[in-house]
PDB file of N, CA and C in Angstrom:
ATOM      1  N   MET A 951       8.820  -1.824   8.398  1.00 47.00           N
ATOM      2  CA  MET A 951       7.734  -1.249   7.664  1.00 47.00           C
ATOM      3  C   MET A 951       8.096   0.186   7.300  1.00 47.00           C
ATOM      4  N   HIS A 952       7.581   0.654   6.229  1.00 48.00           N
ATOM      5  CA  HIS A 952       7.841   2.017   5.759  1.00 48.00           C
ATOM      6  C   HIS A 952       6.857   2.976   6.395  1.00 48.00           C
ATOM      7  N   ASP A 953       7.369   4.097   6.864  1.00 52.00           N
ATOM      8  CA  ASP A 953       6.501   5.130   7.424  1.00 52.00           C
ATOM      9  C   ASP A 953       5.787   5.844   6.284  1.00 52.00           C
ATOM     10  N   PRO A 954       4.453   5.819   6.231  1.00 50.00           N
ATOM     11  CA  PRO A 954       3.737   6.417   5.106  1.00 50.00           C
ATOM     12  C   PRO A 954       3.930   7.921   4.995  1.00 50.00           C
ATOM     13  N   GLU A 955       4.413   8.563   6.046  1.00 54.00           N
ATOM     14  CA  GLU A 955       4.623  10.002   5.981  1.00 54.00           C
ATOM     15  C   GLU A 955       6.068  10.368   5.663  1.00 54.00           C
ATOM     16  N   ASP A 956       6.931   9.374   5.510  1.00 55.00           N
ATOM     17  CA  ASP A 956       8.328   9.621   5.179  1.00 55.00           C
ATOM     18  C   ASP A 956       8.429  10.116   3.740  1.00 55.00           C
ATOM     19  N   ALA A 957       9.027  11.280   3.549  1.00 54.00           N
ATOM     20  CA  ALA A 957       9.097  11.889   2.215  1.00 54.00           C
ATOM     21  C   ALA A 957      10.121  11.213   1.312  1.00 54.00           C
ATOM     22  N   SER A 958      11.010  10.411   1.854  1.00 49.00           N
ATOM     23  CA  SER A 958      12.054   9.807   1.022  1.00 49.00           C
ATOM     24  C   SER A 958      11.621   8.433   0.530  1.00 49.00           C
ATOM     25  N   PHE A 959      11.074   8.391  -0.637  1.00 49.00           N
ATOM     26  CA  PHE A 959      10.667   7.139  -1.275  1.00 49.00           C
ATOM     27  C   PHE A 959      11.322   7.175  -2.638  1.00 49.00           C
ATOM     28  N   GLU A 960      12.545   6.673  -2.724  1.00 53.00           N
ATOM     29  CA  GLU A 960      13.490   6.990  -3.776  1.00 53.00           C
ATOM     30  C   GLU A 960      13.082   6.672  -5.201  1.00 53.00           C
ATOM     31  N   ASP A 961      12.427   5.580  -5.464  1.00 53.00           N
ATOM     32  CA  ASP A 961      12.171   5.158  -6.836  1.00 53.00           C
ATOM     33  C   ASP A 961      10.876   5.711  -7.413  1.00 53.00           C
ATOM     34  N   GLU A 962      10.320   6.708  -6.804  1.00 59.00           N
ATOM     35  CA  GLU A 962       9.048   7.248  -7.270  1.00 59.00           C
ATOM     36  C   GLU A 962       9.299   8.321  -8.323  1.00 59.00           C
ATOM     37  N   ALA A 963       8.737   8.130  -9.502  1.00 64.00           N
ATOM     38  CA  ALA A 963       8.894   9.089 -10.597  1.00 64.00           C
ATOM     39  C   ALA A 963       7.992  10.297 -10.371  1.00 64.00           C
ATOM     40  N   PHE A 964       8.340  11.409 -10.994  1.00 57.00           N
ATOM     41  CA  PHE A 964       7.531  12.625 -10.891  1.00 57.00           C
ATOM     42  C   PHE A 964       6.189  12.411 -11.572  1.00 57.00           C
ATOM     43  N   ASP A 965       5.134  12.790 -10.893  1.00 65.00           N
ATOM     44  CA  ASP A 965       3.782  12.699 -11.433  1.00 65.00           C
ATOM     45  C   ASP A 965       3.135  14.072 -11.298  1.00 65.00           C
ATOM     46  N   PRO A 966       2.832  14.742 -12.416  1.00 61.00           N
ATOM     47  CA  PRO A 966       2.243  16.084 -12.338  1.00 61.00           C
ATOM     48  C   PRO A 966       0.961  16.137 -11.519  1.00 61.00           C
ATOM     49  N   ASP A 967       0.210  15.043 -11.488  1.00 58.00           N
ATOM     50  CA  ASP A 967      -1.021  15.024 -10.693  1.00 58.00           C
ATOM     51  C   ASP A 967      -0.744  15.163  -9.199  1.00 58.00           C
ATOM     52  N   ASP A 968       0.497  14.871  -8.789  1.00 62.00           N
ATOM     53  CA  ASP A 968       0.843  14.993  -7.378  1.00 62.00           C
ATOM     54  C   ASP A 968       0.986  16.440  -6.934  1.00 62.00           C
ATOM     55  N   VAL A 969       1.179  17.355  -7.853  1.00 62.00           N
ATOM     56  CA  VAL A 969       1.401  18.751  -7.474  1.00 62.00           C
ATOM     57  C   VAL A 969       0.252  19.667  -7.877  1.00 62.00           C
ATOM     58  N   VAL A 970      -0.717  19.164  -8.602  1.00 70.00           N
ATOM     59  CA  VAL A 970      -1.865  19.969  -9.014  1.00 70.00           C
ATOM     60  C   VAL A 970      -3.071  19.537  -8.179  1.00 70.00           C
ATOM     61  N   TRP A 971      -3.560  20.443  -7.370  1.00 70.00           N
ATOM     62  CA  TRP A 971      -4.716  20.159  -6.543  1.00 70.00           C
ATOM     63  C   TRP A 971      -5.926  20.826  -7.161  1.00 70.00           C
ATOM     64  N   VAL A 972      -7.017  20.100  -7.217  1.00 74.00           N
ATOM     65  CA  VAL A 972      -8.246  20.602  -7.825  1.00 74.00           C
ATOM     66  C   VAL A 972      -9.227  20.959  -6.713  1.00 74.00           C
ATOM     67  N   ARG A 973      -9.761  22.159  -6.798  1.00 84.00           N
ATOM     68  CA  ARG A 973     -10.736  22.598  -5.806  1.00 84.00           C
ATOM     69  C   ARG A 973     -11.936  21.650  -5.807  1.00 84.00           C
ATOM     70  N   GLY A 974     -12.375  21.283  -4.627  1.00 85.00           N
ATOM     71  CA  GLY A 974     -13.541  20.430  -4.491  1.00 85.00           C
ATOM     72  C   GLY A 974     -13.228  18.942  -4.422  1.00 85.00           C
ATOM     73  N   VAL A 975     -11.984  18.550  -4.697  1.00 86.00           N
ATOM     74  CA  VAL A 975     -11.606  17.137  -4.608  1.00 86.00           C
ATOM     75  C   VAL A 975     -11.125  16.859  -3.187  1.00 86.00           C
ATOM     76  N   ASP A 976     -11.680  15.844  -2.567  1.00 88.00           N
ATOM     77  CA  ASP A 976     -11.361  15.506  -1.181  1.00 88.00           C
ATOM     78  C   ASP A 976     -10.153  14.566  -1.147  1.00 88.00           C
ATOM     79  N   TYR A 977      -8.961  15.141  -1.180  1.00 90.00           N
ATOM     80  CA  TYR A 977      -7.735  14.347  -1.166  1.00 90.00           C
ATOM     81  C   TYR A 977      -7.458  13.743   0.206  1.00 90.00           C
ATOM     82  N   VAL A 978      -7.856  14.442   1.261  1.00 92.00           N
ATOM     83  CA  VAL A 978      -7.566  13.972   2.610  1.00 92.00           C
ATOM     84  C   VAL A 978      -8.274  12.653   2.896  1.00 92.00           C
ATOM     85  N   THR A 979      -9.526  12.540   2.495  1.00 94.00           N
ATOM     86  CA  THR A 979     -10.260  11.293   2.721  1.00 94.00           C
ATOM     87  C   THR A 979      -9.615  10.139   1.962  1.00 94.00           C
ATOM     88  N   GLY A 980      -9.208  10.377   0.717  1.00 94.00           N
ATOM     89  CA  GLY A 980      -8.528   9.337  -0.056  1.00 94.00           C
ATOM     90  C   GLY A 980      -7.224   8.920   0.577  1.00 94.00           C
ATOM     91  N   TRP A 981      -6.432   9.910   1.031  1.00 94.00           N
ATOM     92  CA  TRP A 981      -5.164   9.606   1.681  1.00 94.00           C
ATOM     93  C   TRP A 981      -5.398   8.846   2.984  1.00 94.00           C
ATOM     94  N   ARG A 982      -6.389   9.290   3.767  1.00 96.00           N
ATOM     95  CA  ARG A 982      -6.686   8.623   5.034  1.00 96.00           C
ATOM     96  C   ARG A 982      -7.130   7.182   4.796  1.00 96.00           C
ATOM     97  N   ASN A 983      -7.960   6.959   3.788  1.00 97.00           N
ATOM     98  CA  ASN A 983      -8.405   5.613   3.449  1.00 97.00           C
ATOM     99  C   ASN A 983      -7.211   4.746   3.045  1.00 97.00           C
ATOM    100  N   ALA A 984      -6.308   5.303   2.247  1.00 96.00           N
ATOM    101  CA  ALA A 984      -5.122   4.554   1.826  1.00 96.00           C
ATOM    102  C   ALA A 984      -4.208   4.257   3.007  1.00 96.00           C
ATOM    103  N   THR A 985      -4.080   5.203   3.934  1.00 96.00           N
ATOM    104  CA  THR A 985      -3.264   4.985   5.129  1.00 96.00           C
ATOM    105  C   THR A 985      -3.825   3.831   5.951  1.00 96.00           C
ATOM    106  N   ASP A 986      -5.139   3.837   6.152  1.00 97.00           N
ATOM    107  CA  ASP A 986      -5.785   2.750   6.895  1.00 97.00           C
ATOM    108  C   ASP A 986      -5.637   1.419   6.164  1.00 97.00           C
ATOM    109  N   ALA A 987      -5.800   1.434   4.843  1.00 97.00           N
ATOM    110  CA  ALA A 987      -5.692   0.203   4.052  1.00 97.00           C
ATOM    111  C   ALA A 987      -4.275  -0.352   4.092  1.00 97.00           C
ATOM    112  N   GLY A 988      -3.275   0.514   4.013  1.00 95.00           N
ATOM    113  CA  GLY A 988      -1.886   0.063   4.083  1.00 95.00           C
ATOM    114  C   GLY A 988      -1.564  -0.570   5.424  1.00 95.00           C
ATOM    115  N   ALA A 989      -2.026   0.061   6.503  1.00 95.00           N
ATOM    116  CA  ALA A 989      -1.809  -0.496   7.835  1.00 95.00           C
ATOM    117  C   ALA A 989      -2.541  -1.824   7.994  1.00 95.00           C
ATOM    118  N   GLU A 990      -3.758  -1.897   7.468  1.00 95.00           N
ATOM    119  CA  GLU A 990      -4.535  -3.143   7.536  1.00 95.00           C
ATOM    120  C   GLU A 990      -3.837  -4.259   6.767  1.00 95.00           C
ATOM    121  N   LEU A 991      -3.296  -3.937   5.596  1.00 93.00           N
ATOM    122  CA  LEU A 991      -2.576  -4.933   4.808  1.00 93.00           C
ATOM    123  C   LEU A 991      -1.341  -5.422   5.550  1.00 93.00           C
ATOM    124  N   ALA A 992      -0.576  -4.505   6.127  1.00 92.00           N
ATOM    125  CA  ALA A 992       0.621  -4.891   6.874  1.00 92.00           C
ATOM    126  C   ALA A 992       0.262  -5.779   8.063  1.00 92.00           C
ATOM    127  N   GLU A 993      -0.803  -5.437   8.779  1.00 93.00           N
ATOM    128  CA  GLU A 993      -1.247  -6.244   9.916  1.00 93.00           C
ATOM    129  C   GLU A 993      -1.701  -7.630   9.470  1.00 93.00           C
ATOM    130  N   ALA A 994      -2.419  -7.704   8.345  1.00 91.00           N
ATOM    131  CA  ALA A 994      -2.895  -8.997   7.840  1.00 91.00           C
ATOM    132  C   ALA A 994      -1.725  -9.873   7.408  1.00 91.00           C
ATOM    133  N   LEU A 995      -0.739  -9.280   6.756  1.00 89.00           N
ATOM    134  CA  LEU A 995       0.436 -10.048   6.348  1.00 89.00           C
ATOM    135  C   LEU A 995       1.184 -10.570   7.568  1.00 89.00           C
ATOM    136  N   ALA A 996       1.320  -9.740   8.595  1.00 90.00           N
ATOM    137  CA  ALA A 996       1.987 -10.183   9.820  1.00 90.00           C
ATOM    138  C   ALA A 996       1.204 -11.307  10.488  1.00 90.00           C
ATOM    139  N   ALA A 997      -0.128 -11.195  10.517  1.00 92.00           N
ATOM    140  CA  ALA A 997      -0.967 -12.231  11.122  1.00 92.00           C
ATOM    141  C   ALA A 997      -0.868 -13.549  10.370  1.00 92.00           C
ATOM    142  N   ALA A 998      -0.583 -13.468   9.061  1.00 85.00           N
ATOM    143  CA  ALA A 998      -0.444 -14.677   8.247  1.00 85.00           C
ATOM    144  C   ALA A 998       0.954 -15.277   8.345  1.00 85.00           C
ATOM    145  N   GLY A 999       1.820 -14.653   9.144  1.00 86.00           N
ATOM    146  CA  GLY A 999       3.157 -15.189   9.327  1.00 86.00           C
ATOM    147  C   GLY A 999       4.217 -14.585   8.427  1.00 86.00           C
ATOM    148  N   PHE A1000       3.855 -13.570   7.660  1.00 85.00           N
ATOM    149  CA  PHE A1000       4.789 -12.911   6.755  1.00 85.00           C
ATOM    150  C   PHE A1000       5.710 -12.002   7.562  1.00 85.00           C
ATOM    151  N   ASP A1001       7.010 -12.046   7.268  1.00 84.00           N
ATOM    152  CA  ASP A1001       7.980 -11.179   7.930  1.00 84.00           C
ATOM    153  C   ASP A1001       7.868  -9.782   7.328  1.00 84.00           C
ATOM    154  N   THR A1002       7.352  -8.826   8.068  1.00 85.00           N
ATOM    155  CA  THR A1002       7.097  -7.482   7.544  1.00 85.00           C
ATOM    156  C   THR A1002       8.266  -6.519   7.740  1.00 85.00           C
ATOM    157  N   THR A1003       9.420  -7.012   8.199  1.00 83.00           N
ATOM    158  CA  THR A1003      10.535  -6.100   8.445  1.00 83.00           C
ATOM    159  C   THR A1003      11.026  -5.431   7.168  1.00 83.00           C
ATOM    160  N   GLY A1004      10.934  -6.075   6.021  1.00 80.00           N
ATOM    161  CA  GLY A1004      11.374  -5.475   4.769  1.00 80.00           C
ATOM    162  C   GLY A1004      10.254  -4.851   3.963  1.00 80.00           C
ATOM    163  N   LEU A1005       9.065  -4.829   4.511  1.00 86.00           N
ATOM    164  CA  LEU A1005       7.900  -4.305   3.808  1.00 86.00           C
ATOM    165  C   LEU A1005       7.918  -2.780   3.810  1.00 86.00           C
ATOM    166  N   GLU A1006       7.702  -2.180   2.649  1.00 91.00           N
ATOM    167  CA  GLU A1006       7.588  -0.727   2.545  1.00 91.00           C
ATOM    168  C   GLU A1006       6.256  -0.402   1.880  1.00 91.00           C
ATOM    169  N   TRP A1007       5.516   0.527   2.457  1.00 91.00           N
ATOM    170  CA  TRP A1007       4.262   0.951   1.845  1.00 91.00           C
ATOM    171  C   TRP A1007       4.095   2.449   2.051  1.00 91.00           C
ATOM    172  N   ARG A1008       3.386   3.044   1.127  1.00 93.00           N
ATOM    173  CA  ARG A1008       3.155   4.487   1.184  1.00 93.00           C
ATOM    174  C   ARG A1008       1.740   4.789   0.722  1.00 93.00           C
ATOM    175  N   ALA A1009       1.039   5.553   1.525  1.00 95.00           N
ATOM    176  CA  ALA A1009      -0.318   5.974   1.182  1.00 95.00           C
ATOM    177  C   ALA A1009      -0.253   7.264   0.383  1.00 95.00           C
ATOM    178  N   ARG A1010      -1.207   7.422  -0.533  1.00 93.00           N
ATOM    179  CA  ARG A1010      -1.293   8.656  -1.315  1.00 93.00           C
ATOM    180  C   ARG A1010      -2.724   8.842  -1.787  1.00 93.00           C
ATOM    181  N   ALA A1011      -3.004  10.038  -2.248  1.00 92.00           N
ATOM    182  CA  ALA A1011      -4.288  10.322  -2.883  1.00 92.00           C
ATOM    183  C   ALA A1011      -4.022  10.542  -4.361  1.00 92.00           C
ATOM    184  N   ASN A1012      -4.809   9.904  -5.200  1.00 90.00           N
ATOM    185  CA  ASN A1012      -4.694  10.090  -6.647  1.00 90.00           C
ATOM    186  C   ASN A1012      -5.300  11.431  -7.046  1.00 90.00           C
ATOM    187  N   GLY A1013      -5.132  11.786  -8.294  1.00 86.00           N
ATOM    188  CA  GLY A1013      -5.645  13.050  -8.803  1.00 86.00           C
ATOM    189  C   GLY A1013      -7.140  13.215  -8.653  1.00 86.00           C
ATOM    190  N   ASP A1014      -7.873  12.102  -8.640  1.00 89.00           N
ATOM    191  CA  ASP A1014      -9.330  12.175  -8.481  1.00 89.00           C
ATOM    192  C   ASP A1014      -9.763  12.107  -7.018  1.00 89.00           C
ATOM    193  N   GLY A1015      -8.790  12.050  -6.102  1.00 92.00           N
ATOM    194  CA  GLY A1015      -9.094  12.006  -4.682  1.00 92.00           C
ATOM    195  C   GLY A1015      -9.183  10.612  -4.101  1.00 92.00           C
ATOM    196  N   SER A1016      -9.174   9.586  -4.941  1.00 94.00           N
ATOM    197  CA  SER A1016      -9.224   8.220  -4.423  1.00 94.00           C
ATOM    198  C   SER A1016      -7.884   7.861  -3.787  1.00 94.00           C
ATOM    199  N   GLY A1017      -7.924   6.966  -2.839  1.00 95.00           N
ATOM    200  CA  GLY A1017      -6.708   6.548  -2.161  1.00 95.00           C
ATOM    201  C   GLY A1017      -5.988   5.455  -2.924  1.00 95.00           C
ATOM    202  N   ALA A1018      -4.673   5.398  -2.740  1.00 95.00           N
ATOM    203  CA  ALA A1018      -3.850   4.352  -3.343  1.00 95.00           C
ATOM    204  C   ALA A1018      -2.734   4.002  -2.367  1.00 95.00           C
ATOM    205  N   VAL A1019      -2.336   2.744  -2.379  1.00 96.00           N
ATOM    206  CA  VAL A1019      -1.242   2.282  -1.538  1.00 96.00           C
ATOM    207  C   VAL A1019      -0.166   1.719  -2.446  1.00 96.00           C
ATOM    208  N   ARG A1020       1.038   2.213  -2.292  1.00 94.00           N
ATOM    209  CA  ARG A1020       2.176   1.682  -3.042  1.00 94.00           C
ATOM    210  C   ARG A1020       2.919   0.734  -2.116  1.00 94.00           C
ATOM    211  N   LEU A1021       3.120  -0.486  -2.590  1.00 92.00           N
ATOM    212  CA  LEU A1021       3.758  -1.531  -1.805  1.00 92.00           C
ATOM    213  C   LEU A1021       5.042  -1.946  -2.497  1.00 92.00           C
ATOM    214  N   VAL A1022       6.144  -1.984  -1.753  1.00 91.00           N
ATOM    215  CA  VAL A1022       7.428  -2.403  -2.303  1.00 91.00           C
ATOM    216  C   VAL A1022       7.912  -3.604  -1.507  1.00 91.00           C
ATOM    217  N   LEU A1023       8.212  -4.681  -2.228  1.00 88.00           N
ATOM    218  CA  LEU A1023       8.699  -5.913  -1.619  1.00 88.00           C
ATOM    219  C   LEU A1023       9.957  -6.371  -2.336  1.00 88.00           C
ATOM    220  N   SER A1024      10.792  -7.107  -1.636  1.00 86.00           N
ATOM    221  CA  SER A1024      11.901  -7.773  -2.309  1.00 86.00           C
ATOM    222  C   SER A1024      11.311  -8.897  -3.160  1.00 86.00           C
ATOM    223  N   ALA A1025      12.104  -9.418  -4.084  1.00 88.00           N
ATOM    224  CA  ALA A1025      11.620 -10.523  -4.918  1.00 88.00           C
ATOM    225  C   ALA A1025      11.249 -11.725  -4.050  1.00 88.00           C
ATOM    226  N   ALA A1026      12.060 -12.014  -3.049  1.00 87.00           N
ATOM    227  CA  ALA A1026      11.773 -13.147  -2.164  1.00 87.00           C
ATOM    228  C   ALA A1026      10.461 -12.931  -1.412  1.00 87.00           C
ATOM    229  N   ALA A1027      10.250 -11.712  -0.937  1.00 87.00           N
ATOM    230  CA  ALA A1027       9.011 -11.412  -0.222  1.00 87.00           C
ATOM    231  C   ALA A1027       7.810 -11.496  -1.156  1.00 87.00           C
ATOM    232  N   ALA A1028       7.962 -11.058  -2.397  1.00 89.00           N
ATOM    233  CA  ALA A1028       6.866 -11.146  -3.368  1.00 89.00           C
ATOM    234  C   ALA A1028       6.492 -12.601  -3.622  1.00 89.00           C
ATOM    235  N   HIS A1029       7.491 -13.478  -3.708  1.00 92.00           N
ATOM    236  CA  HIS A1029       7.207 -14.910  -3.872  1.00 92.00           C
ATOM    237  C   HIS A1029       6.439 -15.441  -2.659  1.00 92.00           C
ATOM    238  N   GLU A1030       6.830 -14.980  -1.470  1.00 89.00           N
ATOM    239  CA  GLU A1030       6.160 -15.428  -0.250  1.00 89.00           C
ATOM    240  C   GLU A1030       4.701 -14.958  -0.217  1.00 89.00           C
ATOM    241  N   VAL A1031       4.454 -13.712  -0.592  1.00 88.00           N
ATOM    242  CA  VAL A1031       3.083 -13.191  -0.638  1.00 88.00           C
ATOM    243  C   VAL A1031       2.269 -13.945  -1.685  1.00 88.00           C
ATOM    244  N   ALA A1032       2.870 -14.229  -2.833  1.00 92.00           N
ATOM    245  CA  ALA A1032       2.171 -14.990  -3.874  1.00 92.00           C
ATOM    246  C   ALA A1032       1.784 -16.374  -3.358  1.00 92.00           C
ATOM    247  N   ALA A1033       2.674 -17.014  -2.617  1.00 91.00           N
ATOM    248  CA  ALA A1033       2.365 -18.330  -2.048  1.00 91.00           C
ATOM    249  C   ALA A1033       1.208 -18.228  -1.051  1.00 91.00           C
ATOM    250  N   LEU A1034       1.202 -17.168  -0.249  1.00 87.00           N
ATOM    251  CA  LEU A1034       0.091 -16.962   0.689  1.00 87.00           C
ATOM    252  C   LEU A1034      -1.232 -16.787  -0.051  1.00 87.00           C
ATOM    253  N   MET A1035      -1.218 -16.024  -1.122  1.00 87.00           N
ATOM    254  CA  MET A1035      -2.444 -15.788  -1.893  1.00 87.00           C
ATOM    255  C   MET A1035      -2.933 -17.070  -2.563  1.00 87.00           C
ATOM    256  N   ARG A1036      -1.995 -17.887  -3.063  1.00 91.00           N
ATOM    257  CA  ARG A1036      -2.397 -19.170  -3.659  1.00 91.00           C
ATOM    258  C   ARG A1036      -3.012 -20.085  -2.609  1.00 91.00           C
ATOM    259  N   ALA A1037      -2.461 -20.073  -1.391  1.00 88.00           N
ATOM    260  CA  ALA A1037      -3.021 -20.894  -0.312  1.00 88.00           C
ATOM    261  C   ALA A1037      -4.445 -20.447   0.016  1.00 88.00           C
ATOM    262  N   VAL A1038      -4.671 -19.150   0.055  1.00 85.00           N
ATOM    263  CA  VAL A1038      -6.021 -18.622   0.300  1.00 85.00           C
ATOM    264  C   VAL A1038      -6.958 -19.026  -0.831  1.00 85.00           C
ATOM    265  N   ALA A1039      -6.474 -18.944  -2.072  1.00 89.00           N
ATOM    266  CA  ALA A1039      -7.302 -19.312  -3.227  1.00 89.00           C
ATOM    267  C   ALA A1039      -7.692 -20.788  -3.165  1.00 89.00           C
ATOM    268  N   ARG A1040      -6.769 -21.629  -2.719  1.00 90.00           N
ATOM    269  CA  ARG A1040      -7.083 -23.063  -2.603  1.00 90.00           C
ATOM    270  C   ARG A1040      -8.176 -23.299  -1.565  1.00 90.00           C
ATOM    271  N   LEU A1041      -8.184 -22.493  -0.526  1.00 89.00           N
ATOM    272  CA  LEU A1041      -9.220 -22.623   0.494  1.00 89.00           C
ATOM    273  C   LEU A1041     -10.556 -22.072   0.013  1.00 89.00           C
ATOM    274  N   GLY A1042     -10.498 -21.235  -1.020  1.00 84.00           N
ATOM    275  CA  GLY A1042     -11.717 -20.661  -1.575  1.00 84.00           C
ATOM    276  C   GLY A1042     -12.333 -19.589  -0.704  1.00 84.00           C
ATOM    277  N   LYS A1043     -11.509 -18.980   0.148  1.00 68.00           N
ATOM    278  CA  LYS A1043     -12.029 -17.976   1.066  1.00 68.00           C
ATOM    279  C   LYS A1043     -11.332 -16.650   0.833  1.00 68.00           C
ATOM    280  N   VAL A1044     -12.130 -15.612   0.700  1.00 64.00           N
ATOM    281  CA  VAL A1044     -11.609 -14.249   0.652  1.00 64.00           C
ATOM    282  C   VAL A1044     -12.580 -13.375   1.423  1.00 64.00           C
ATOM    283  N   GLY A1045     -12.031 -12.514   2.297  1.00 59.00           N
ATOM    284  CA  GLY A1045     -12.883 -11.565   3.023  1.00 59.00           C
ATOM    285  C   GLY A1045     -13.267 -11.958   4.375  1.00 59.00           C
TER     286      GLY A1045
END
């Protein structure tokens, strides 16, 4: 799994919104929410039997303060996640 606080996330392009902070925007809450969501997603994938050793995720706060999670998977892992989602859809259960 990728450490969300690791600064080396190589394929990330420069985004000016990442360096401009606006007074009054609560970036910490957005980042914290994204950190929790990323960990929850990784735990859910592991519980579903997904091999999370190659999973990389990074939490961030967007320019408006909302949280976002960036997820990087190999092509094989993406196919596996897609199969898991289709199985859930067939069961008709989400949440």
